[in-house]
CSV table of C-alpha atoms in Angstrom, one decimal:
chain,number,residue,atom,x,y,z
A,1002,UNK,CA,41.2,150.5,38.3
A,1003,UNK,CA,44.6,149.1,37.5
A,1004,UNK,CA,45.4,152.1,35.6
A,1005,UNK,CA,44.9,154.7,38.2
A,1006,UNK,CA,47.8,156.1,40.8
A,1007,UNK,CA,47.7,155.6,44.2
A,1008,UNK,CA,47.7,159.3,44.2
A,1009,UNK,CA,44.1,159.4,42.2
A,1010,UNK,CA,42.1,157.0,44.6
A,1011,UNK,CA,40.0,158.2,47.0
A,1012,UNK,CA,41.8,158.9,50.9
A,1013,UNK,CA,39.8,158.0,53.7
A,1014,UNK,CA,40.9,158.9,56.9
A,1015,UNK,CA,39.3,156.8,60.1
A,1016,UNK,CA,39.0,158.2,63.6
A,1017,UNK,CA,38.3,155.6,66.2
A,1018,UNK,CA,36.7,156.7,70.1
A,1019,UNK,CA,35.8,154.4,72.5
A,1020,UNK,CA,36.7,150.8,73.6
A,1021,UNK,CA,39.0,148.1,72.0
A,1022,UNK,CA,35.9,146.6,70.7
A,1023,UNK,CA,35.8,149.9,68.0
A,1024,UNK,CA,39.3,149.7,67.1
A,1025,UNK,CA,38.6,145.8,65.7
A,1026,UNK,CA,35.3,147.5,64.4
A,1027,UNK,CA,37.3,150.4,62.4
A,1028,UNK,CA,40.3,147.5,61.6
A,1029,UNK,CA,37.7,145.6,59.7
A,1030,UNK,CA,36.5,148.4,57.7
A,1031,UNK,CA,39.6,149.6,56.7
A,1032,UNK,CA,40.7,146.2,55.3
A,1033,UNK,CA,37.0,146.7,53.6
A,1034,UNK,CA,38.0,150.3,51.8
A,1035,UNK,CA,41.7,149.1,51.0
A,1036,UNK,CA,40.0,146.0,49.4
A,1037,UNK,CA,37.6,148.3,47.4
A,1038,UNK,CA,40.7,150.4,46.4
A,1039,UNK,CA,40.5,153.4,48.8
A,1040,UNK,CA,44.0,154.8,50.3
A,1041,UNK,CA,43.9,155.4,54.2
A,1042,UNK,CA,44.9,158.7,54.9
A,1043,UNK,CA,46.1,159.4,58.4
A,1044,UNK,CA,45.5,163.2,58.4
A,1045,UNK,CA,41.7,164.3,58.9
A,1046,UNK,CA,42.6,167.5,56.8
A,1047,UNK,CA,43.9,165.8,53.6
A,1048,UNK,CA,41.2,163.0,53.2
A,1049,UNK,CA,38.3,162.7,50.6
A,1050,UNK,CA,36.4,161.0,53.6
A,1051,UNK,CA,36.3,161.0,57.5
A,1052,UNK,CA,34.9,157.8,59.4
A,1053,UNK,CA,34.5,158.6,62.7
A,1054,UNK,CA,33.8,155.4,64.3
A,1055,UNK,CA,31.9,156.9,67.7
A,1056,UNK,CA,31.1,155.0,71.4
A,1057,UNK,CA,27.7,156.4,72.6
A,1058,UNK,CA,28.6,153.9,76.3
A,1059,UNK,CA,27.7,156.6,78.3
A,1060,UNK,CA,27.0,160.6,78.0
A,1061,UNK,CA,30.4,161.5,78.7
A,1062,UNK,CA,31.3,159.2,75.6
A,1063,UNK,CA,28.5,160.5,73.5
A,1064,UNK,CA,29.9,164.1,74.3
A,1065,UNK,CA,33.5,163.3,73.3
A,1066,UNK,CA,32.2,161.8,70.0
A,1067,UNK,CA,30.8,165.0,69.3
A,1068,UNK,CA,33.5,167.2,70.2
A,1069,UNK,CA,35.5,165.1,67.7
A,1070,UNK,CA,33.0,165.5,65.1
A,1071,UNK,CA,32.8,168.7,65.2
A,1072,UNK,CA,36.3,169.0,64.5
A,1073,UNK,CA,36.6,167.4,62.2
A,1074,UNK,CA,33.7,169.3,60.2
A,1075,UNK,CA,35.4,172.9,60.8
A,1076,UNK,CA,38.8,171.6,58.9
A,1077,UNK,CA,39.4,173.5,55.4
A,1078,UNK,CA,38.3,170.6,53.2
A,1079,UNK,CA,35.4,170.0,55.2
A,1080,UNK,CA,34.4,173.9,55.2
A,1081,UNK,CA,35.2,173.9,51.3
A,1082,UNK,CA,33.2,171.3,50.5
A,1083,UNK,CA,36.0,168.8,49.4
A,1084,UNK,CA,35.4,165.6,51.7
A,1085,UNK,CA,32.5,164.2,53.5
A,1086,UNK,CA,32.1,163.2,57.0
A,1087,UNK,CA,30.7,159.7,57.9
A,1088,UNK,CA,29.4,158.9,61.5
A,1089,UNK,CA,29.6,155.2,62.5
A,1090,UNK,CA,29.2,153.0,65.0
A,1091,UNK,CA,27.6,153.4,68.7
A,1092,UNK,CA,26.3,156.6,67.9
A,1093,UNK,CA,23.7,156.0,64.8
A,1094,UNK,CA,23.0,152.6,66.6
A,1095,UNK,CA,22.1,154.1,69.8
A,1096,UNK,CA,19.9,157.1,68.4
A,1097,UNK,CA,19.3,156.4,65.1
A,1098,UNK,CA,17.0,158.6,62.7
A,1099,UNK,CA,16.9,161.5,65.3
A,1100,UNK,CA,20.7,161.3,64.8
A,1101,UNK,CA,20.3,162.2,61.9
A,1102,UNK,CA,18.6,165.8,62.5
A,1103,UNK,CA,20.7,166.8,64.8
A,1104,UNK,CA,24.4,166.0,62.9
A,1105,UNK,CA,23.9,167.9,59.5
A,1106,UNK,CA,27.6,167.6,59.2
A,1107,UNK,CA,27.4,164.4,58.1
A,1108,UNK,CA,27.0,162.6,54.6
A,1109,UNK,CA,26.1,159.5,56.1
A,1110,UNK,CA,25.3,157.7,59.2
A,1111,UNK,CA,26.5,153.8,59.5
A,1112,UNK,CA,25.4,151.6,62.7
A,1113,UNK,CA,27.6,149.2,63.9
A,1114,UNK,CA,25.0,146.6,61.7
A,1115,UNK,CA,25.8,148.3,59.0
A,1116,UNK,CA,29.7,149.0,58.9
A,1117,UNK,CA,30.3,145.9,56.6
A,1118,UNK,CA,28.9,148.4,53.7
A,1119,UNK,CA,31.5,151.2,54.3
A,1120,UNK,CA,32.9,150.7,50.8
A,1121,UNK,CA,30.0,151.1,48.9
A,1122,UNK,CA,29.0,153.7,51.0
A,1123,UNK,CA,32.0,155.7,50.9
A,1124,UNK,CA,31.6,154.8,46.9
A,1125,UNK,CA,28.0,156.4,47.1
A,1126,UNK,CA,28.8,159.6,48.7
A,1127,UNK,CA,32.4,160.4,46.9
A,1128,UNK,CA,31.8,161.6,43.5
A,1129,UNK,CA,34.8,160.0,41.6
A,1130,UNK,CA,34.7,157.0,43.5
A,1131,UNK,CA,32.3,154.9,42.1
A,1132,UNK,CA,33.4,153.8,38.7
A,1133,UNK,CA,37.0,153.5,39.9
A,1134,UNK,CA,36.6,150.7,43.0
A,1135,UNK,CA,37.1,147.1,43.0
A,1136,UNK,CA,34.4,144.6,44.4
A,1137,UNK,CA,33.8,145.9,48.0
A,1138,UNK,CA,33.4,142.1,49.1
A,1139,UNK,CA,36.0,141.1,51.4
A,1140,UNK,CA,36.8,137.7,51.6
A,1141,UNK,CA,36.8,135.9,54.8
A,1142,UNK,CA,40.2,134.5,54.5
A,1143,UNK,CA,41.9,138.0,53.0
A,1144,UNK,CA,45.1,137.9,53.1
A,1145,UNK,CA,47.0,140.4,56.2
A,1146,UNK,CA,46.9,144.2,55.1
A,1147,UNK,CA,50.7,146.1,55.7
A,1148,UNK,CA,48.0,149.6,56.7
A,1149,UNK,CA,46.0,147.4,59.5
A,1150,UNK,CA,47.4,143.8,60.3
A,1151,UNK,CA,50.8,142.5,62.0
A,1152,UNK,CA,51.0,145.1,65.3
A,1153,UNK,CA,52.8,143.4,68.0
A,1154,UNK,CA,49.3,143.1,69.9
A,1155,UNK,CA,46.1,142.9,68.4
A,1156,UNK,CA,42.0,142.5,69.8
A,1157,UNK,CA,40.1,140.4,68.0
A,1158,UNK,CA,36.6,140.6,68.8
A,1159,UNK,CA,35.4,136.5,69.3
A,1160,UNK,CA,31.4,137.7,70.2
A,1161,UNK,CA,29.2,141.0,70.0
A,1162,UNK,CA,25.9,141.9,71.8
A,1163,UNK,CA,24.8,141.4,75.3
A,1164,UNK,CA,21.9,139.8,77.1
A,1165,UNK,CA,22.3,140.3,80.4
A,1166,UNK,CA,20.5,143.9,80.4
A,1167,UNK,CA,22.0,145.4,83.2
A,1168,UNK,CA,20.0,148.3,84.8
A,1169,UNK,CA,22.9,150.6,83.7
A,1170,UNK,CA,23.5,149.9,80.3
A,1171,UNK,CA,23.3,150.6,77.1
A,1172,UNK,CA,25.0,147.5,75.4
A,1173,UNK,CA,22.3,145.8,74.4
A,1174,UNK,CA,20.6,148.9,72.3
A,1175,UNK,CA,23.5,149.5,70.9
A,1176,UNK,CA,25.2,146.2,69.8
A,1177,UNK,CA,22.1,144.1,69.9
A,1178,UNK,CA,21.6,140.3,71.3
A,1179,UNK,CA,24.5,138.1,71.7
A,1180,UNK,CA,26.0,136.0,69.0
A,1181,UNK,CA,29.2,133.8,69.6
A,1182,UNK,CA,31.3,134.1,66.2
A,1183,UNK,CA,32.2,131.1,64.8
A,1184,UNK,CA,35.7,128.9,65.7
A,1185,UNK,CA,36.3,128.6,62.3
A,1186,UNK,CA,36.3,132.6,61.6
A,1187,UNK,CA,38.0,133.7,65.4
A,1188,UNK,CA,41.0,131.1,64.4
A,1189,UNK,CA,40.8,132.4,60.4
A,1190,UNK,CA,41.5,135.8,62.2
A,1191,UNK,CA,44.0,135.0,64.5
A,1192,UNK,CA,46.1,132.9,61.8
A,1193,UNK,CA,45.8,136.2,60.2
A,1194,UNK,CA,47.6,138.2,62.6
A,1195,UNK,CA,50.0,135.8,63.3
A,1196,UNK,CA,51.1,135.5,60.0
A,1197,UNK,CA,51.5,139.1,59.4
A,1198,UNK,CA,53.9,139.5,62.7
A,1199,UNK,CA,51.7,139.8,65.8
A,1200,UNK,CA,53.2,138.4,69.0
A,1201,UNK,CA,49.9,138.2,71.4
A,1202,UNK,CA,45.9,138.1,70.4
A,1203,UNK,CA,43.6,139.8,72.9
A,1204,UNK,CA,40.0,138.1,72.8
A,1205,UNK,CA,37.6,140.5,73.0
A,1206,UNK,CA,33.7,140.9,73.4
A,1207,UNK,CA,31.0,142.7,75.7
A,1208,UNK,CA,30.5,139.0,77.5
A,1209,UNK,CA,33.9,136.7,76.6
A,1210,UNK,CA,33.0,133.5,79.0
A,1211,UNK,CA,29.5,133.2,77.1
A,1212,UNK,CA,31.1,132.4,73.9
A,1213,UNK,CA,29.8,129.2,72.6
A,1214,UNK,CA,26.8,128.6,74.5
A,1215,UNK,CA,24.4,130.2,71.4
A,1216,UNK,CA,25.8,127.7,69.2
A,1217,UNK,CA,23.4,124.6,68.2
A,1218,UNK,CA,25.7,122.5,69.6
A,1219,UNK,CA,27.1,124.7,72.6
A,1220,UNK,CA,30.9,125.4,72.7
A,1221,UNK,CA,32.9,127.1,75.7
A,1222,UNK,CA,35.7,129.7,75.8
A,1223,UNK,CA,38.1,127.5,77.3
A,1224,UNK,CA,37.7,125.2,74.9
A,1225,UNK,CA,38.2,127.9,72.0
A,1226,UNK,CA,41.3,129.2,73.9
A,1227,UNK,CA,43.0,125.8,74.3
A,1228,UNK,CA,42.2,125.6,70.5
A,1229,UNK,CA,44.0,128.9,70.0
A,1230,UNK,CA,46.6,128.1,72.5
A,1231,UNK,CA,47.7,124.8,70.7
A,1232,UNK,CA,47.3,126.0,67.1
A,1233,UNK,CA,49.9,129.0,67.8
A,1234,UNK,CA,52.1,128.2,70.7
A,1235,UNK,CA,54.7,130.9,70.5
A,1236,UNK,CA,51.9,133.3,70.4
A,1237,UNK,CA,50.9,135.3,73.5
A,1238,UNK,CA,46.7,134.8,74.3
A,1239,UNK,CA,44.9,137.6,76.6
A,1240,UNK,CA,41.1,136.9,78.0
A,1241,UNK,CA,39.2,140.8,78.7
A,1242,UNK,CA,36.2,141.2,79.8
A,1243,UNK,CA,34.7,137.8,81.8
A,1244,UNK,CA,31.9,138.2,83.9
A,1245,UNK,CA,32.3,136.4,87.1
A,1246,UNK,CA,29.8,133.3,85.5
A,1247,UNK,CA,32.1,132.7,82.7
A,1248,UNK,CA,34.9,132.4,85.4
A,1249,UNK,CA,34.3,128.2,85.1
A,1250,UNK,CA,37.0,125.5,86.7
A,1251,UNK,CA,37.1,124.3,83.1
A,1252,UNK,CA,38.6,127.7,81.7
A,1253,UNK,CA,40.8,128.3,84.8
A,1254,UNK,CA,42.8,124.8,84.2
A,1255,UNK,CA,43.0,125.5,80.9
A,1256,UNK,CA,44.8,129.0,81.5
A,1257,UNK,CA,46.7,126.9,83.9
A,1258,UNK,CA,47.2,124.5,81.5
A,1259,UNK,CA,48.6,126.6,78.9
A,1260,UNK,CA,51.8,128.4,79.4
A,1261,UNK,CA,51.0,131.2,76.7
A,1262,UNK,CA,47.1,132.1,77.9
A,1263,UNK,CA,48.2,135.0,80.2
A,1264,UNK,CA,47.0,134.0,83.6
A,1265,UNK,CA,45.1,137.5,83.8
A,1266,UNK,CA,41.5,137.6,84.4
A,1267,UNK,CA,39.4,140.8,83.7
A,1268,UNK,CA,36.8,140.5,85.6
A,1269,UNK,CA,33.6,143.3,85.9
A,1270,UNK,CA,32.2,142.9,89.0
A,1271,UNK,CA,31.0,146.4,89.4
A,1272,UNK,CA,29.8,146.3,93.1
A,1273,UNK,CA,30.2,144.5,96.2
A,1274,UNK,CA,26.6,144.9,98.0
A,1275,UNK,CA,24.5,142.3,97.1
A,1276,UNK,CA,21.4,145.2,97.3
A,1277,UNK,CA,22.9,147.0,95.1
A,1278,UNK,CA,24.0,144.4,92.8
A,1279,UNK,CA,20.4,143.3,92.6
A,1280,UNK,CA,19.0,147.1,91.8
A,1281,UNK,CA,22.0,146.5,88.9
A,1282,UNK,CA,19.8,143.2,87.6
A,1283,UNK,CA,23.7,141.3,88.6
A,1284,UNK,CA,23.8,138.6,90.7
A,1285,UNK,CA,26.9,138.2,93.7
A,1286,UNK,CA,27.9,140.1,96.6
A,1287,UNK,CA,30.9,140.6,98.7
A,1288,UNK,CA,31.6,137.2,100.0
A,1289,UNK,CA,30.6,135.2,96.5
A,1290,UNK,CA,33.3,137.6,94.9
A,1291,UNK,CA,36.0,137.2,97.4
A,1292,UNK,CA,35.2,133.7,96.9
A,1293,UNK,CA,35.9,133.6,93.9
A,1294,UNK,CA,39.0,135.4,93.6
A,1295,UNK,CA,40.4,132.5,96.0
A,1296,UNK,CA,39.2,129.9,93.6
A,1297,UNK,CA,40.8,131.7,91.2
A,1298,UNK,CA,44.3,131.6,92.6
A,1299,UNK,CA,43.9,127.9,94.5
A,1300,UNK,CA,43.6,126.8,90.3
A,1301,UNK,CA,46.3,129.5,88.5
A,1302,UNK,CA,49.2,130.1,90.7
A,1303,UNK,CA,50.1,133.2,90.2
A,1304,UNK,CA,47.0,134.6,88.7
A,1305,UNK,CA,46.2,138.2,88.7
A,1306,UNK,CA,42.6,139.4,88.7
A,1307,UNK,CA,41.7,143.2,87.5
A,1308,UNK,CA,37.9,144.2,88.1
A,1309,UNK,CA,35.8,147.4,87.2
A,1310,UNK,CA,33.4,149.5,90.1
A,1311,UNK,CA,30.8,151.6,89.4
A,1312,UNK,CA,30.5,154.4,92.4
A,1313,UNK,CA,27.3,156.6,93.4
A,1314,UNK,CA,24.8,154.0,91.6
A,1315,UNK,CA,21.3,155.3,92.6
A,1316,UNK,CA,20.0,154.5,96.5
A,1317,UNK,CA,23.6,153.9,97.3
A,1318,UNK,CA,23.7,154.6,100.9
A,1319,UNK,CA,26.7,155.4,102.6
A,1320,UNK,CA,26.5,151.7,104.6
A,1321,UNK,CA,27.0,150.6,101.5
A,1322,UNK,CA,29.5,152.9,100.2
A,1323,UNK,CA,31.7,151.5,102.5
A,1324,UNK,CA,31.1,148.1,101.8
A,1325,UNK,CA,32.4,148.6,98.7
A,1326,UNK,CA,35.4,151.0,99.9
A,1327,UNK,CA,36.5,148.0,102.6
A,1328,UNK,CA,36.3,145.6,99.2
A,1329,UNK,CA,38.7,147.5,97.8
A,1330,UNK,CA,41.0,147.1,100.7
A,1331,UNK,CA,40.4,143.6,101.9
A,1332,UNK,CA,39.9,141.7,98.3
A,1333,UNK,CA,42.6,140.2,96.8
A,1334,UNK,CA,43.2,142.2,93.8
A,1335,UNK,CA,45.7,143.4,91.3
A,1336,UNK,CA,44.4,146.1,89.5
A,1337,UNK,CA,40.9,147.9,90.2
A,1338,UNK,CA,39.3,150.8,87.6
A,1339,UNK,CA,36.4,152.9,89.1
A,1340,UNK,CA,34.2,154.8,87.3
A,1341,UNK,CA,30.7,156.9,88.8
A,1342,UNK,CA,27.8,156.0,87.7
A,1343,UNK,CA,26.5,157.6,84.4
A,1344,UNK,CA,22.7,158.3,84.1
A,1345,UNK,CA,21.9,157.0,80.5
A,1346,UNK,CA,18.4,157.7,79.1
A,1347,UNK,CA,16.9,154.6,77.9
A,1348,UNK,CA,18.1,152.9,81.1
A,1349,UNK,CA,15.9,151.2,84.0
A,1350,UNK,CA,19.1,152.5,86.4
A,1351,UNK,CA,18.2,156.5,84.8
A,1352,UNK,CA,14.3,155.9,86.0
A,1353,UNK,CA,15.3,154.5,89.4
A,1354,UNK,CA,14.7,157.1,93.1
A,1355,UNK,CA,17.5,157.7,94.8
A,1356,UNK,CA,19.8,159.1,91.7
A,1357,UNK,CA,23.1,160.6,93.5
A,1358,UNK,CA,24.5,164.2,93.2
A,1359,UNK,CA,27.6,164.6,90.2
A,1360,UNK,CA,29.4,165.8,92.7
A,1361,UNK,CA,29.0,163.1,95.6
A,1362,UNK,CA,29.2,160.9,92.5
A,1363,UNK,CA,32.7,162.1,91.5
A,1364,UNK,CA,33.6,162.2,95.4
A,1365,UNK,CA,33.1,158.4,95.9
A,1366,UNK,CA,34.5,157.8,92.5
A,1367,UNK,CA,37.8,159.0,93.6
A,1368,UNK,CA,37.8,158.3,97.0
A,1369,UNK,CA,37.7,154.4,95.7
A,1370,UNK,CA,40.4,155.1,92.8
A,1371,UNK,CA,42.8,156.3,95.3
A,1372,UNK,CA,42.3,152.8,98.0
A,1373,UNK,CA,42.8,151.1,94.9
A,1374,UNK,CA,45.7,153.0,93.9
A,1375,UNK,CA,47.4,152.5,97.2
A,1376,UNK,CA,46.5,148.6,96.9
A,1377,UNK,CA,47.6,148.0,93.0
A,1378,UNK,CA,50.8,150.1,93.1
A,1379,UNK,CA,52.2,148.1,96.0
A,1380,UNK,CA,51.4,145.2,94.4
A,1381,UNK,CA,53.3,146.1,91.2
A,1382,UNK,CA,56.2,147.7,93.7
A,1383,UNK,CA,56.8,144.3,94.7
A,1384,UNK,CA,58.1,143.3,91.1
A,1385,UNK,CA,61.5,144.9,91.5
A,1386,UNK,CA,64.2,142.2,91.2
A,1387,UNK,CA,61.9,140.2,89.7
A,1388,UNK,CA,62.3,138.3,86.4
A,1389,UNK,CA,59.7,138.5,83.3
A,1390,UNK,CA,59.4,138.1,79.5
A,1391,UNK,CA,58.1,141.7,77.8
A,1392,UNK,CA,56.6,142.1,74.5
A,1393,UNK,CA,58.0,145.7,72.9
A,1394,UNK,CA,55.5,147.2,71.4
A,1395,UNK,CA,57.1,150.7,70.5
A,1396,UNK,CA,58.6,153.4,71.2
A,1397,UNK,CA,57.0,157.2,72.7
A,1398,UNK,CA,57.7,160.1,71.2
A,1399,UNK,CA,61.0,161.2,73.0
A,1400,UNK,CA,62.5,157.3,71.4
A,1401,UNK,CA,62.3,155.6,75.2
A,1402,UNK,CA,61.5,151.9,74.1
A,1403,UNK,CA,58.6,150.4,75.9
A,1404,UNK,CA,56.6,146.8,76.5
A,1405,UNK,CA,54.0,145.0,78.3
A,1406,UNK,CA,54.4,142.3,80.4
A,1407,UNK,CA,51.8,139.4,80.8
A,1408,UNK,CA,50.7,140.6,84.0
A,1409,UNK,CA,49.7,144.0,82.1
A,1410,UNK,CA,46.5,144.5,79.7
A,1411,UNK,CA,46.7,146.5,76.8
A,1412,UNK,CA,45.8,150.6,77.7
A,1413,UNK,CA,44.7,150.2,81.3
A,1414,UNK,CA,48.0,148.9,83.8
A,1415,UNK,CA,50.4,150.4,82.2
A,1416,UNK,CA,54.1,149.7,80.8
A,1417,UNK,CA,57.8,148.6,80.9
A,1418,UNK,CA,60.0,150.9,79.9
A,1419,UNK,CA,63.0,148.9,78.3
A,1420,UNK,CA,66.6,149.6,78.0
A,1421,UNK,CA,66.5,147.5,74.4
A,1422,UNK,CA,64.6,145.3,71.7
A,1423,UNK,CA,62.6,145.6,68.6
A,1424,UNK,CA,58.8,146.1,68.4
A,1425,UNK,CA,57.4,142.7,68.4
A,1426,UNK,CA,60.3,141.3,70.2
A,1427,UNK,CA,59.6,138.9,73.5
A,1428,UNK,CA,62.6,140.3,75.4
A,1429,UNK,CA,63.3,138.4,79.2
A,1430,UNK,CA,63.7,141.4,81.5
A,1431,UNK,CA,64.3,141.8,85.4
A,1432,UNK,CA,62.7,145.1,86.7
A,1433,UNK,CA,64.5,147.4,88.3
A,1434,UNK,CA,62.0,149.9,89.4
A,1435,UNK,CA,58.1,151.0,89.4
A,1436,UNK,CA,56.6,154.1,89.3
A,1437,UNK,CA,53.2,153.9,90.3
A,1438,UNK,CA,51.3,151.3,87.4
A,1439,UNK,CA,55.0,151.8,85.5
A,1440,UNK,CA,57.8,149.7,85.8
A,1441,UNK,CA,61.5,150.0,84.3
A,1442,UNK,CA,63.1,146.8,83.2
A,1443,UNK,CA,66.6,145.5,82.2
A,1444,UNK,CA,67.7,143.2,79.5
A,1445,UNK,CA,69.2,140.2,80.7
């Protein structure tokens, strides 16, 4: 291997759909295929090999996956026979062999069990590959790779699975039962990213405020975060993705405890009728959720809570409907995303009478995203003149600098546009101005 060009080894090119969840998927098997001696390749239409890491979540995922697939196959190289396409991910977990049938596209199909083999798979499939790789082991405690580690914010994924079985979902199929990663590997990871430049971690998972309980000797997230926390204290730490169960007095005084844990809770709660909740196999209603909000901000002064809503699930009447509307106006919340309810096969939910029209679906979908709208963007209008530290993370493509703030998640509140800085800079700002989820911030 030593003897052959960079030019000479095998470019693989990886295109990542879905969730945060996928990007730490496709981050770990890039770091797999540079170990093995592949070149990344960021054009589709110069590599050897397309991995299209895929979210099969719900249909309208599914469909986008496929779009992008397709694609992908109708480029030249792919029409002349020069590279090969390989489908990962949510996709081949979720259907499997008959996957298979359908996608003749594709050279190979790798489930989300299976994407630790990507370089010998990509070595399998790629003619000249073979003889000229390196040991497609990675090491647990591989050194930061310049092509994938060291972005000013980064995920990194501290569980996978699900067993809560929600009526709706499609998690568990997909992912599997739930299994806590280990302290040891989630801190190996994060010392990681530190050390190649990264400002703030994101913990990640389908179920974050379960970690630990699986262990032999059961663990929480609060006491992993305080670990984290402590270990790197000039480093930013962000909680997604806590189901209102994992919301525990023990992890809220340790975000209140720490002055780097972001005091930003992501919460799904996904209804508000306790009916309805129930046909969902949750547990809460209305009144336990606005409950706990107010825990929430008696413990972490100055908290701010996002949630997710599912509209139109089936035998939603319009009683209920409005429950959920006057939620959205009455509960104390910062940020709210709505989505309608997706009919997945496979699914109790999909079986259930009372399945609502696409159309009244999409009606209530928006009618809730803009109450929410009017809620969240007077909340973040009330940030001009205030004072607040920004991480850069960039700029867009017209060279106007940009950030997030801690009271913004990655891809989902939106930015601060910044008059100065450095990406991975922590810049002190005082906003100026907000445009809807945007804000506009000055250096001081």
């Amino acid at each position: 291997m030593p003897a052959q060009s960079a030019q000479a080894r095998p470019r693989v090119c990886f295109v990542t759909l879905g969730c945060a969840k996928n990007e730490v998927d496709s981050a770990n098997m890039k770091r797999r295929v540079l170990a093995a001696g592949f070149c990344l390749e960021e054009d589709p239409a110069q590599a050897d090999a397309v991995v299209v890491n895929t979210c099969s979540f719900i249909q309208a995922a599914t469909e986008e996956s496929l779009e992008a697939i397709f694609e992908i196959a109708g480029l030249e190289n792919f029409e002349r026979g020069d590279a090969k396409l390989v489908v990962a991910g949510c996709m081949p977990a979720r259907y499997g062999d008959d996957l298979a049938a359908e996608l003749t596209e594709a050279s190979e199909f790798v489930p989300c069990s299976k994407e630790d083999d990507i370089a010998a798979i990509l070595c399998k499939i790629l003619p000249d590959a073979e003889g000229a790789m390196h040991d497609t082991a990675l090491a647990a405690d591989a050194e930061p790779v310049r092509d994938v580690d060291g972005q000013p914010s980064a995920y990194v994924k501290i569980s996978d699975g699900c067993d809560r079985f929600c009526s709706y979902c499609t998690i568990p199929f997909i992912r599997g039962r739930y299994r806590s990663f280990a302290r040891e590997e989630i801190l190996a990871e994060v010392a990681r990213q530190v050390s190649a430049g990264t400002r703030e971690i994101v913990f990640i998972a389908q179920d974050t405020g379960r970690w630990g309980d699986d262990f032999e000797k059961p663990s929480t997230l609060a006491s992993l975060l305080a670990d984290a926390a402590e270990a790197f204290p000039h480093t930013w730490f962000r909680v997604m993705y806590i189901q209102p169960e994992g919301v525990t007095d023990e992890l809220l005084s340790c975000v209140a405890d720490h002055e780097n844990i972001a005091s930003y809770f992501d919460i799904p709660l996904q209804h508000a009728d306790a009916d309805i909740l129930r046909a969902m196999n949750r547990r809460g209603s209305r009144e336990e959720y606005e409950a706990l909000v107010a825990r929430i901000r008696q413990m972490v002064p100055g908290a701010l809570v996002r949630t997710t809503l599912i509209a139109g699930f089936p035998g939603e009447t319009e009683e209920q409907f409005e429950t959920l509307c006057d939620f959205v106006e009455e509960a104390d919340l910062d940020y709210v995303g709505v989505f309608p309810y997706s009919q997945e096969d496979g699914t109790r939910a999909a079986r259930m009478d009372g399945q609502i029209d696409d159309d009244i679906k999409q009606e209530r979908a928006q009618t809730l995203r803009d109450l929410a709208d009017a809620s969240s963007t007077a909340r973040v209008a009330q940030r001009v003149g205030q004072e607040m530290d920004v991480l850069v993370l960039g700029r867009e493509e017209d060279g106007q600098l940009y950030g997030r703030a801690r009271c913004q998640a990655p891809d989902v509140d939106g930015v601060v546009y910044l008059d100065g800085g450095q990406p991975g800079d922590i810049v002190r700002v005082r906003i100026v101005d907000t445009l809807l989820y945007e804000m506009e911030g000055e250096l001081l």
